[in-house]
Tab-separated table of C-alpha atoms in Angstrom:
chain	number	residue	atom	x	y	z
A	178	UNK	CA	-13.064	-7.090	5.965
A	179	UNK	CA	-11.704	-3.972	4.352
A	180	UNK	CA	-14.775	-1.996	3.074
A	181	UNK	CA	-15.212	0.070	-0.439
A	182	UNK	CA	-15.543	3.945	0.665
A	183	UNK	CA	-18.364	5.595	-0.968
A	184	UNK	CA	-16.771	9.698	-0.679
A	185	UNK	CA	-19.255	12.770	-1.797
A	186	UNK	CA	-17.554	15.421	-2.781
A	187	UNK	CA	-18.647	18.967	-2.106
A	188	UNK	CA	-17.253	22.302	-4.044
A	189	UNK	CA	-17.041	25.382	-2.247
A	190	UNK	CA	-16.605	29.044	-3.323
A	191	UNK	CA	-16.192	31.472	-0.542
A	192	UNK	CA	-17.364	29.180	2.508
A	193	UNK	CA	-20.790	27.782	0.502
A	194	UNK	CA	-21.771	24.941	-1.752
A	195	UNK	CA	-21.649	25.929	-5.293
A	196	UNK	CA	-23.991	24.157	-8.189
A	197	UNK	CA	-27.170	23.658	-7.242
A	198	UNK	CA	-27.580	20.917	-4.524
A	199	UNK	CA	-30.911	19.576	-4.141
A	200	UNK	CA	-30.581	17.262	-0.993
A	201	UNK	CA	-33.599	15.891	0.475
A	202	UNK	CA	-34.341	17.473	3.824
A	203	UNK	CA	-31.579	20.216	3.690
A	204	UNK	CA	-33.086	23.421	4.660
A	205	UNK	CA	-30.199	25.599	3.713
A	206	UNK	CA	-28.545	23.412	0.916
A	207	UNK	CA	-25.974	26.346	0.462
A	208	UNK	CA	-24.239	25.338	3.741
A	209	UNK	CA	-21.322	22.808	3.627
A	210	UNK	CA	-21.750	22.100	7.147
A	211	UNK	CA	-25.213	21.051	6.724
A	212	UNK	CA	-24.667	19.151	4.032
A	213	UNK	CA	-21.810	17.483	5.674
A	214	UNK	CA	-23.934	16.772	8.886
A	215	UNK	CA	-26.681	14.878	6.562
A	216	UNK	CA	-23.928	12.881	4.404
A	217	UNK	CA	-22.293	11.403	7.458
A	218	UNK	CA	-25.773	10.717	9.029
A	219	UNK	CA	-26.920	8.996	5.611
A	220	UNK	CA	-23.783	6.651	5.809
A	221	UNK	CA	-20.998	8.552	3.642
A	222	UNK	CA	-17.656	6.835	5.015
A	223	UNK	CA	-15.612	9.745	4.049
A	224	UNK	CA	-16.309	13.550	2.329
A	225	UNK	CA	-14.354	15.749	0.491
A	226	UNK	CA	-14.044	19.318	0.134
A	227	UNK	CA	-12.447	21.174	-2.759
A	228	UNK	CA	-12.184	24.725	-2.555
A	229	UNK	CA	-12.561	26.843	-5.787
A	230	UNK	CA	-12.295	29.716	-4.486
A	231	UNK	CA	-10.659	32.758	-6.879
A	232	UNK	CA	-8.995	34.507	-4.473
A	233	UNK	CA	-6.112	33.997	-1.452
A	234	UNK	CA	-7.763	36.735	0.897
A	235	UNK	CA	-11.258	33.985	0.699
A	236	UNK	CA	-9.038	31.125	1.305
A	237	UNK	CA	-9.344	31.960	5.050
A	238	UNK	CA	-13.061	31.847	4.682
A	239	UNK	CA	-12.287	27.944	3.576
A	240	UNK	CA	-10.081	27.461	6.687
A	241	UNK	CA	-12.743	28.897	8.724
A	242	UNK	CA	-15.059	26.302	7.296
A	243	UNK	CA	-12.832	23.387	7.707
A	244	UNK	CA	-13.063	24.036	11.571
A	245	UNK	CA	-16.637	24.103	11.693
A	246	UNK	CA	-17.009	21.281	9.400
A	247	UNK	CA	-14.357	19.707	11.891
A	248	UNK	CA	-16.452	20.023	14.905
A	249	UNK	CA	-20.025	18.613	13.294
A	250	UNK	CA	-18.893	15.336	11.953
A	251	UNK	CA	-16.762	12.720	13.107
A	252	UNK	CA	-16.101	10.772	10.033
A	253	UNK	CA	-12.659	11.592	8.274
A	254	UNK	CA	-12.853	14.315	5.560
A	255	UNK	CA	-10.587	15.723	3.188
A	256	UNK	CA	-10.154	19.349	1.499
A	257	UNK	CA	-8.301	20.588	-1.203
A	258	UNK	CA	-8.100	23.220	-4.170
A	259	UNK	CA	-4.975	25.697	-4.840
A	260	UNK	CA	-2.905	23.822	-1.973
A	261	UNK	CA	0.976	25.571	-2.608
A	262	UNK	CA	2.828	25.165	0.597
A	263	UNK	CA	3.369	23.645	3.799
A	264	UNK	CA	1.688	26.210	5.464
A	265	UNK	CA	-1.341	26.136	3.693
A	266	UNK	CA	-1.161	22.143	4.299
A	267	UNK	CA	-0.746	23.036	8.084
A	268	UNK	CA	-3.314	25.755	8.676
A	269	UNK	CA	-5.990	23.346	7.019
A	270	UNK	CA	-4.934	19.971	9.316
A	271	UNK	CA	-4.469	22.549	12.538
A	272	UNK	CA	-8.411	23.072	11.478
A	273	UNK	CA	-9.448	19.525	11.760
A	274	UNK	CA	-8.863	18.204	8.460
A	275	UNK	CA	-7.922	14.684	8.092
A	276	UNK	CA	-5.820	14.605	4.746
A	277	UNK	CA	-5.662	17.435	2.130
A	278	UNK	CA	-5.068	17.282	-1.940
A	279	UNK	CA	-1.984	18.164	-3.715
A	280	UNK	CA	-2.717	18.587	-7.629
A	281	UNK	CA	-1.143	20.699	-9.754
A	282	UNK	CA	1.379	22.173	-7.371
A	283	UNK	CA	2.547	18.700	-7.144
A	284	UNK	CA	3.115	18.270	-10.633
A	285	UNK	CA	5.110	21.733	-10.982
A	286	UNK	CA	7.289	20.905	-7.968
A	287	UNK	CA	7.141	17.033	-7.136
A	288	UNK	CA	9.235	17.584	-4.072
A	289	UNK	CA	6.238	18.921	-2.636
A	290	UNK	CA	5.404	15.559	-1.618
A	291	UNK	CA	8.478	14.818	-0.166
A	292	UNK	CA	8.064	17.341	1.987
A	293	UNK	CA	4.413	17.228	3.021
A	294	UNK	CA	4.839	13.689	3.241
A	295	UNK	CA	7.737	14.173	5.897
A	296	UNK	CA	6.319	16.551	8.191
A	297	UNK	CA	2.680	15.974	8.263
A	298	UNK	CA	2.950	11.878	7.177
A	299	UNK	CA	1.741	10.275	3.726
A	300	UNK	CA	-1.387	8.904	5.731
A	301	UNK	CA	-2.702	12.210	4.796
A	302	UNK	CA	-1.552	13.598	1.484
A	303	UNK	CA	-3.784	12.633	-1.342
A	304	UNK	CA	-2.459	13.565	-4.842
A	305	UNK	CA	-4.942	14.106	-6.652
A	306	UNK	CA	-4.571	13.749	-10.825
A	307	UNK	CA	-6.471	14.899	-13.360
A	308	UNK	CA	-6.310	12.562	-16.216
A	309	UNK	CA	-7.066	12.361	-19.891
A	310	UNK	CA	-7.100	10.152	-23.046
A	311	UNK	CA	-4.752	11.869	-25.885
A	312	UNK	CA	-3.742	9.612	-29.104
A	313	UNK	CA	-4.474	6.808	-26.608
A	314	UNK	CA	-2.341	6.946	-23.677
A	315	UNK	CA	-3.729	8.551	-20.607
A	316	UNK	CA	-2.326	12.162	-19.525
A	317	UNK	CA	-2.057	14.419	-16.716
A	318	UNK	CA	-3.833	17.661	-16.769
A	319	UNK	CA	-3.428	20.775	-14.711
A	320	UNK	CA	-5.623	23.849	-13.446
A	321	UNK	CA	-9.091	21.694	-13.513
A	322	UNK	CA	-8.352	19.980	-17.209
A	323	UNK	CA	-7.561	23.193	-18.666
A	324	UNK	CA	-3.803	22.165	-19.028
A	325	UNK	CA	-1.926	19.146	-20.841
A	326	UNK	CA	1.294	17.781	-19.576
A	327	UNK	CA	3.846	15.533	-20.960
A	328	UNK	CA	3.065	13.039	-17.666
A	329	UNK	CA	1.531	9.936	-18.834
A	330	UNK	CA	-1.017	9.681	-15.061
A	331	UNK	CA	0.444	5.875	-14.465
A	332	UNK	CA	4.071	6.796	-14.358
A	333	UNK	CA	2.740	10.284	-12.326
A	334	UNK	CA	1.016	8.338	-9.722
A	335	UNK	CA	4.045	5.874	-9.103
A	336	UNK	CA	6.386	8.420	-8.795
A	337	UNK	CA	4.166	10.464	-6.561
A	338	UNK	CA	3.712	7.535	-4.240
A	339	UNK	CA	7.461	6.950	-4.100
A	340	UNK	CA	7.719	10.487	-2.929
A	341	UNK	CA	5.256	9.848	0.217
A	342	UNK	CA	1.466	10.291	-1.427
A	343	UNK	CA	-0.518	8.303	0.991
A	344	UNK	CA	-3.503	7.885	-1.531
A	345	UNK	CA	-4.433	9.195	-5.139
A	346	UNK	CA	-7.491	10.605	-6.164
A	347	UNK	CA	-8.184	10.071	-9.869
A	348	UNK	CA	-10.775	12.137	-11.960
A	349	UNK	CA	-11.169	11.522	-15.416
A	350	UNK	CA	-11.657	14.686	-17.257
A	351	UNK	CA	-13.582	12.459	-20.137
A	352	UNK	CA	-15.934	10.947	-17.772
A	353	UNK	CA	-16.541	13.914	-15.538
A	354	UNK	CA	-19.976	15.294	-15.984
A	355	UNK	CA	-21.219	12.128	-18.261
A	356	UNK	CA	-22.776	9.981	-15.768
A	357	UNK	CA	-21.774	7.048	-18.390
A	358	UNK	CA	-19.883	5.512	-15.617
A	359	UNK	CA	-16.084	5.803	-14.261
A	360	UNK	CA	-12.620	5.244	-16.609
A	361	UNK	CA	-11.920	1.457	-15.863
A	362	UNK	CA	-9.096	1.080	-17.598
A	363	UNK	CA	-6.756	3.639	-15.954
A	364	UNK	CA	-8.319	3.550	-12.662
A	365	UNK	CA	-7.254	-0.405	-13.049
A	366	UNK	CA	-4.038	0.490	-14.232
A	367	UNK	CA	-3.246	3.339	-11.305
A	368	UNK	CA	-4.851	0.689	-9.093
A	369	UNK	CA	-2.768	-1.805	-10.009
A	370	UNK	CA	0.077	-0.145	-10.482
A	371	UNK	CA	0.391	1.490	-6.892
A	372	UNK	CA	0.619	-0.160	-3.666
A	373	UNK	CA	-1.554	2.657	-1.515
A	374	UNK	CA	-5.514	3.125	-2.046
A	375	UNK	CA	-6.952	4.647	-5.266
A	376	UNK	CA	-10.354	6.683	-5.137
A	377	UNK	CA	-11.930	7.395	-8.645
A	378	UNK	CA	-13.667	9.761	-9.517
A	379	UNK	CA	-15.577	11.018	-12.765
A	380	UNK	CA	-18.178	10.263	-14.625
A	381	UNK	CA	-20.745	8.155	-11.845
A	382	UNK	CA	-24.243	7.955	-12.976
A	383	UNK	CA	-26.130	5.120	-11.305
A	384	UNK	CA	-25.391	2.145	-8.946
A	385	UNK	CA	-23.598	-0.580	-11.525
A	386	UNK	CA	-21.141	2.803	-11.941
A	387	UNK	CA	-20.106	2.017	-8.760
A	388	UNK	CA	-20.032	-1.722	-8.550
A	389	UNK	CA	-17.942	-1.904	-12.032
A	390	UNK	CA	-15.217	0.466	-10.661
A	391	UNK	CA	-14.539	-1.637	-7.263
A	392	UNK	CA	-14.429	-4.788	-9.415
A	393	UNK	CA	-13.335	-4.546	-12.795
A	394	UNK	CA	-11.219	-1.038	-12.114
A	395	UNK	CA	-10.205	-2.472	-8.331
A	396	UNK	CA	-10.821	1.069	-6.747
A	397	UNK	CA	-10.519	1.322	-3.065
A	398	UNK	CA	-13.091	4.089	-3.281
A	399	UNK	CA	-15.343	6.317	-5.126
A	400	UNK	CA	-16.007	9.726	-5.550
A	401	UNK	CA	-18.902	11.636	-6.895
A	402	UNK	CA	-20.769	15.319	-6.700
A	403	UNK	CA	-24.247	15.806	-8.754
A	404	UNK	CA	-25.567	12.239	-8.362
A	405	UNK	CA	-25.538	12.130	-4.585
A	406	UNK	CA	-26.477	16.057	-4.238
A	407	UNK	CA	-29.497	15.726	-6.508
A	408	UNK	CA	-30.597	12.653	-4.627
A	409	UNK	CA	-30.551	10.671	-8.144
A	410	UNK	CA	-28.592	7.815	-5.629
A	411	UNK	CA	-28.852	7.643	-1.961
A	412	UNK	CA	-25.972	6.710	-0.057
A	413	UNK	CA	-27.956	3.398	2.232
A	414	UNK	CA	-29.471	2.520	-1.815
A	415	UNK	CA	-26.250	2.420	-3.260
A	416	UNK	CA	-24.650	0.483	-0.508
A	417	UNK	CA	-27.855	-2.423	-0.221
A	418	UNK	CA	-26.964	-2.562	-3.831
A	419	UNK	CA	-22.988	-3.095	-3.372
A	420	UNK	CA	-24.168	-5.385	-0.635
A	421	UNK	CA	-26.259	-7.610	-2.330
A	422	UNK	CA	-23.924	-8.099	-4.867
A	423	UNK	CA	-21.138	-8.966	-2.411
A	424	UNK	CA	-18.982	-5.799	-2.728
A	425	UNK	CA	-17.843	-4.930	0.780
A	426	UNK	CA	-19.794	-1.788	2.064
A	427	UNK	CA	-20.326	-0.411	5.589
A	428	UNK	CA	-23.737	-0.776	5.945
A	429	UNK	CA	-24.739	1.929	9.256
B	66	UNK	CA	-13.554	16.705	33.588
B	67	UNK	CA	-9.655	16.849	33.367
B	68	UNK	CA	-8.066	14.963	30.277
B	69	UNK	CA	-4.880	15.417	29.484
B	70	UNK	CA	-3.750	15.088	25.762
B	71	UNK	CA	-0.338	14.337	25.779
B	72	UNK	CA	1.884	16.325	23.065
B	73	UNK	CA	4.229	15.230	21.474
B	74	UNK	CA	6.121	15.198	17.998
B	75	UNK	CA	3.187	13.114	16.207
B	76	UNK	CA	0.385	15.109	13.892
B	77	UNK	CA	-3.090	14.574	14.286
B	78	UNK	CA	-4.011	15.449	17.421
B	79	UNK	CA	-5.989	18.072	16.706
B	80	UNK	CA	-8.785	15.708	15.727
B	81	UNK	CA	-8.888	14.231	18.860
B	82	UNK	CA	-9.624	17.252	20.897
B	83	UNK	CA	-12.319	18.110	18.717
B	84	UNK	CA	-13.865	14.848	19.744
B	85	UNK	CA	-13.731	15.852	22.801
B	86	UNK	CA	-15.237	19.029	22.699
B	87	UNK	CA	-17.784	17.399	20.649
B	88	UNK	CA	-18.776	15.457	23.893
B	89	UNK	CA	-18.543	18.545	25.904
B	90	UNK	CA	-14.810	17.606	27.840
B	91	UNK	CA	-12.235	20.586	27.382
B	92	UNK	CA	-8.768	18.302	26.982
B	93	UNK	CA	-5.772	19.647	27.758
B	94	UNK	CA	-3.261	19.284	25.216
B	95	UNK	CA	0.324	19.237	27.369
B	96	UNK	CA	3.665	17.662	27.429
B	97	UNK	CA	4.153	18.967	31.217
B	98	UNK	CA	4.306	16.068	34.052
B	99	UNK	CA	2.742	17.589	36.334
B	100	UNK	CA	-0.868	18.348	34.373
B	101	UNK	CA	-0.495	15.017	32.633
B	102	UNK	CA	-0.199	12.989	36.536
B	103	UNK	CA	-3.243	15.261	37.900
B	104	UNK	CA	-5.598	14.575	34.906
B	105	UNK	CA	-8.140	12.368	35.720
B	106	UNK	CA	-7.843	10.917	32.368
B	107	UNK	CA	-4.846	10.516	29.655
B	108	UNK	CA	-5.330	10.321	26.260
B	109	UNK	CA	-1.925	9.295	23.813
B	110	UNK	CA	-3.079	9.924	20.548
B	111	UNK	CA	-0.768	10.505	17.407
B	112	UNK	CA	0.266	9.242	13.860
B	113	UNK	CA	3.799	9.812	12.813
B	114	UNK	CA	6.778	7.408	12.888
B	115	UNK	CA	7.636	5.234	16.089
B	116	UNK	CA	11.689	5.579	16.604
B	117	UNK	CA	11.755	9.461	16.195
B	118	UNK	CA	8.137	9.500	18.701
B	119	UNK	CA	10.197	7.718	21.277
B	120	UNK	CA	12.916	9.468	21.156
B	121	UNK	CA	11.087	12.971	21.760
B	122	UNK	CA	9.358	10.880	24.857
B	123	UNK	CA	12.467	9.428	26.497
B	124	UNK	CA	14.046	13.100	26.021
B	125	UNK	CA	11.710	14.638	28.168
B	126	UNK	CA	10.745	11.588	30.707
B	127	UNK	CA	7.212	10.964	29.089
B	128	UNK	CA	8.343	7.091	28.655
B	129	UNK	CA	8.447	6.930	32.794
B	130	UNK	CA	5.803	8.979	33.486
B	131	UNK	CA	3.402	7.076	30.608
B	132	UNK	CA	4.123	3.426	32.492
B	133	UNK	CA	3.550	5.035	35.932
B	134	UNK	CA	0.306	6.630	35.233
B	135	UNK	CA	-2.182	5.071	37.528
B	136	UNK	CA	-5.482	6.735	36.133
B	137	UNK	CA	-7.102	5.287	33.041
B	138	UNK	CA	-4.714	6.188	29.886
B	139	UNK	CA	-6.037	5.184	26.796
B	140	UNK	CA	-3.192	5.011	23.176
B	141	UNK	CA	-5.080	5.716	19.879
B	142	UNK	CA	-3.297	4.608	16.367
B	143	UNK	CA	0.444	5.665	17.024
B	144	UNK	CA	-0.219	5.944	20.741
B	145	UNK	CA	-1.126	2.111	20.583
B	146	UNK	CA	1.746	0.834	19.022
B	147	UNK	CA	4.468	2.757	21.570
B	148	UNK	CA	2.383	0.981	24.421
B	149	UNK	CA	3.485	-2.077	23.089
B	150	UNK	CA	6.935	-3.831	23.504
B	151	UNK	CA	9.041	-2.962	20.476
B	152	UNK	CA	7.877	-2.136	16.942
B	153	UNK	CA	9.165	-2.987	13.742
B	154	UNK	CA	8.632	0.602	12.545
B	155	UNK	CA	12.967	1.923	12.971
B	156	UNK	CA	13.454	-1.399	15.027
B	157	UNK	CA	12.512	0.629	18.192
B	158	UNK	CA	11.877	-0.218	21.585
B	159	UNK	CA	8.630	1.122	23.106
B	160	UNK	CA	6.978	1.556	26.315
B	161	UNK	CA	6.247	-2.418	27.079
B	162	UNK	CA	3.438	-1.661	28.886
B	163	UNK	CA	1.484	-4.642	26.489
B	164	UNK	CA	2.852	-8.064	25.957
B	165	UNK	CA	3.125	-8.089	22.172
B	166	UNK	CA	5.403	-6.519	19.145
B	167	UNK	CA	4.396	-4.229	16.032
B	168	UNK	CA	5.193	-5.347	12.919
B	169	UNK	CA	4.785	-3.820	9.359
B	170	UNK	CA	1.710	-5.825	7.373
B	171	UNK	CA	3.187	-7.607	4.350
B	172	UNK	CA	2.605	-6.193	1.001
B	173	UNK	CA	0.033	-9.017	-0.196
B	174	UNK	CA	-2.488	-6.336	-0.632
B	175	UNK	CA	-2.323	-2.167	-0.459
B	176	UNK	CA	-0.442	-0.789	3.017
B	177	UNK	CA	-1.638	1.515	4.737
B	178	UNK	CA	-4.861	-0.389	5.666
B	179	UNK	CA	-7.010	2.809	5.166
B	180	UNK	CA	-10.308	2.902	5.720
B	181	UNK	CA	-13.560	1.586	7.810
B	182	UNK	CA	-12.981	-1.871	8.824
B	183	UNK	CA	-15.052	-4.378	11.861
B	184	UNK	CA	-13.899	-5.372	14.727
B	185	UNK	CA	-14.805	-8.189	16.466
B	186	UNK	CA	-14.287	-10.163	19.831
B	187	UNK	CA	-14.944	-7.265	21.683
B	188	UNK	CA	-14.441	-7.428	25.914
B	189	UNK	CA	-14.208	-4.666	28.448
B	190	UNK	CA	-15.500	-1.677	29.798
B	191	UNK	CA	-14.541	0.739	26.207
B	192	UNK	CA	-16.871	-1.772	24.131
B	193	UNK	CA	-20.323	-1.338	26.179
B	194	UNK	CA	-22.854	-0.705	23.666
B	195	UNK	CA	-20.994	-1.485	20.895
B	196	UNK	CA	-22.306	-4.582	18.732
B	197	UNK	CA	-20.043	-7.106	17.545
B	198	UNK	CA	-18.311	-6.635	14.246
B	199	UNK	CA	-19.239	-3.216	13.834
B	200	UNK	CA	-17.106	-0.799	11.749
B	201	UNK	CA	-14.184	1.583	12.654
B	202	UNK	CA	-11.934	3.738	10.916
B	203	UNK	CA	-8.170	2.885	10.506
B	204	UNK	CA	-5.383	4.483	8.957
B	205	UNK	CA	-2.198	2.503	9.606
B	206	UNK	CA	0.531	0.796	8.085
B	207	UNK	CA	1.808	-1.360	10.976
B	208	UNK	CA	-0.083	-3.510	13.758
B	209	UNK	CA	0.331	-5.284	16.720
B	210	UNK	CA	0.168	-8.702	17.153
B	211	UNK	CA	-2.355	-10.506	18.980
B	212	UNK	CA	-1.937	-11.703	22.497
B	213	UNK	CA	-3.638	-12.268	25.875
B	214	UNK	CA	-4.548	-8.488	26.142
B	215	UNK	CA	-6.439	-8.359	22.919
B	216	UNK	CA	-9.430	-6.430	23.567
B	217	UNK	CA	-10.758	-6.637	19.882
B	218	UNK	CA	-9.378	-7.892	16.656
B	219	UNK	CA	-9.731	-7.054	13.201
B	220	UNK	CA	-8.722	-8.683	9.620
B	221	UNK	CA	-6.457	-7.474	7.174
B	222	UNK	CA	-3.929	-9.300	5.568
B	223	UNK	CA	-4.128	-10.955	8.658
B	224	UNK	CA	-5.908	-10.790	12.083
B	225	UNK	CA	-4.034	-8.075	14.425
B	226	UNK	CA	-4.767	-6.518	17.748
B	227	UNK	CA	-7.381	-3.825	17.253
B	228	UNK	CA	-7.461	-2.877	20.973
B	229	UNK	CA	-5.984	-3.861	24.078
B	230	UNK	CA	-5.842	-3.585	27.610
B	231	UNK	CA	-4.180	-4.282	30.456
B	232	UNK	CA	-4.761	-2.849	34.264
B	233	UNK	CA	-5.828	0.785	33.456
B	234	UNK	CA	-4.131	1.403	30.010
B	235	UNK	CA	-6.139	1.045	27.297
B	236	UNK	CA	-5.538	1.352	23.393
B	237	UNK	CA	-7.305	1.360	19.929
B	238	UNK	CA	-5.883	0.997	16.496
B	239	UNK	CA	-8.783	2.819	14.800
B	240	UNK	CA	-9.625	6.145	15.121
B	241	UNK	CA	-12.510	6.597	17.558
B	242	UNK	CA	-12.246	10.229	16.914
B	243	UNK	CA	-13.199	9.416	13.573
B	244	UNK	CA	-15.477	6.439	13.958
B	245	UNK	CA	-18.835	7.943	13.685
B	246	UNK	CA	-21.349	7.288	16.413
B	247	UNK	CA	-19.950	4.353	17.166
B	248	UNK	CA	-16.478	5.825	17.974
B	249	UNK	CA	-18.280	8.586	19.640
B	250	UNK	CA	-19.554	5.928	22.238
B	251	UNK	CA	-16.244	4.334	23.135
B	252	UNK	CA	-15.049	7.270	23.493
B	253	UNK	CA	-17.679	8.369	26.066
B	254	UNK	CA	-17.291	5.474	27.484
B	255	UNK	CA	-13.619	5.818	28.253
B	256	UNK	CA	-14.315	9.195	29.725
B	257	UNK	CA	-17.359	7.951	32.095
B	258	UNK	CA	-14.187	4.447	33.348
B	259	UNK	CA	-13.804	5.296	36.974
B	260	UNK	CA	-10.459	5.153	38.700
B	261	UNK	CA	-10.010	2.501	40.568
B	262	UNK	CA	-12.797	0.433	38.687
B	263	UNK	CA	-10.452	-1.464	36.147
């Protein structure tokens, strides 16, 4: 049976970790590749990377990274953050990436897809959308929530998957940072509404998080930062608890 | 150790030589005959779309060379599916070097099938040490039907050949490459097969 993916997500600035990450056993929690190592040994079934680094010159530090990551772990990961072009899509899958994240490039130019999606294959362009709730119907938001759209995120997602988006990766900007638990209804919705795998993300804060958004919210997947790098849930807990309640999990 | 990792217009391969390294084996990532007949084992990895793969390997002779290899090949995702008779995927005719045809799953439930799923009925020499039903990772939105050189199955939608083998060719759906420890292993234990012994 087709499991649930449990995904941490790591950001990086300049080729390190950034927030505090207080992982149990880490000796240099700074170091993505570390961190990575521990994750996949712990049971993660995929990781993600997402690069907020300022500057272009840095973004070769990221590529850098994404080959050493590359060469510690052999469980699929994917990167993203400021993704423009073809050749920034190329020179992070030539480093061992498995997919990579289109956002709001996407959203500017939506035959960004089309073209990714043609040359590298939608099995590994994720679009990733940024959603929020305004005078109740869900929206899509650019640069890290900072800027509205006029896409409602259910018509954004379907026409992104028509264009060759292999996946979507859904963060709600209301539920980000909460811990009170994912955005069911438009995770459901996206979920619903699409006919390739959805990964939520937002707003995780203990273990019924998770088991609400694979049932009620259908996810394929979840995604979450702070709760796995503080050690407030560990990876084998959380999946003994999907587990016992029947959720598909890939117990290691 | 020589392996050759056949190029050719499919992405991802990248990740498989990576593998490799990871296990200490330098592969050789070539489209020429010559290092491809030598190498004492062939890997035919690849995602991308089966008619326009073909073509690029019928342009260049890979198709005749690929069925005439005598040293242990093994097909991974893409490379699985061209080893088979004919696929669904742009109603193209592939190698034939399996009995069974690739079809596109139905769209009962999400395609691709993306992520880790078991496989079970495991036989031969590629699944020593690896427990029944444990998990792989697959990325795929067409599969090949079962048959007398199933290897290893798996269940979505419906059951489908996860691996298969016949003689010295050898093929996974999943992504050992990507598989954790447990791909790690079948991998390894491709590259210890000696030619000859299958």
């Amino acid at each position: 049976m087709l499991t649930k993916r449990i995904i941490p997500c790591l950001d990086i600035r300049d080729g390190q970790t950034v927030k505090g990450v207080n992982f149990v056993n880490i000796r240099r929690a700074g170091d993505p590749v570390e961190l990575a190592r521990a994750y996949a040994a712990t049971g993660a079934d995929e990781l993600a990377f997402l690069d907020i680094t300022a500057t272009i010159e840095k973004r070769k530090t990221f590529a850098e990274l994404v080959a050493r990551i590359a060469h510690a772990i052999n469980i699929p990961f994917t990167v993203g953050g400021g993704i423009r072009s073809a050749d920034d899509v190329a020179r992070l899958l030539d480093a061992g990436a498995d997919k990579i994240t289109v956002n709001s490039a996407a959203v500017r130019d939506p035959g960004i897809i089309d073209t990714l999606a043609s040359r590298f294959g939608s099995q590994c362009i994720v679009l990733a959308v940024d959603c929020k709730r305004q005078a109740g119907r869900s929206i899509v938001f650019l640069d890290g929530g900072r800027t509205p759209t006029s896409r409602t995120t259910l018509e954004w997602a379907k026409e992104a998957v028509s264009r060759g988006a292999g996946e979507i990766l859904l963060t709600s900007m209301d539920h980000d940072g909460t811990k009170q638990g994912f955005a069911l209804d438009i995770t459901r919705d996206v979920s619903e509404g699409v006919n390739v795998p959805v990964i939520a993300s937002g707003g995780a804060g203990n273990c019924a998080h998770f088991a609400e958004v694979f049932e009620t919210a259908k996810a394929d997947a979840a995604l979450a930062a702070s709760i796995f790098h503080f050690g407030e849930i560990s990876i084998p807990d959380l999946k003994t608890y999907l587990h016992e309640r029947h959720i598909p999990v890939r117990l290691t | 150790m020589a392996v050759a990792v056949i190029k050719y217009n499919a992405g991802n391969i990248r990740s498989v030589t990576i593998a490799l390294e990871r296990l200490g084996v330098r592969g050789t990532v070539t489209d020429d005959p010559e290092t491809i007949r030598k190498a004492e084992k062939v890997i035919f990895p690849g995602v991308g779309e089966a008619s326009s793969a073909m073509a690029y390997l019928r342009s260049r002779g890979l198709d005749t060379l690929i069925r005439s290899l005598e040293q242990p090949v093994l097909g991974i995702c893409l490379g699985l599916q061209l080893m088979c008779r004919r696929s669904e995927e742009g109603d193209t005719d592939c190698l034939g070097i399996f009995d069974t045809d690739v079809t596109l799953f139905p769209a009962e439930d999400k395609v691709p099938h993306m992520g880790w799923n078991t496989v079970t009925q495991l036989r031969g020499p590629l699944f020593e040490g690896i427990p029944e039903a444990s998990f792989m990772y697959f990325v795929h939105s067409y599969a090949a039907a079962r048959c007398s050189q199933s290897t290893a199955q798996t269940d979505y939608i419906r059951p489908f050949a996860s691996a298969l083998q016949k003689d010295n060719f050898f093929a996974l759906q999943f992504h050992p490459e990507k598989s954790g420890e447990l791909g790690q292993r079948i991998l390894k234990n491709f590259l210890m097969l000696e030619k000859g012994a299958v």
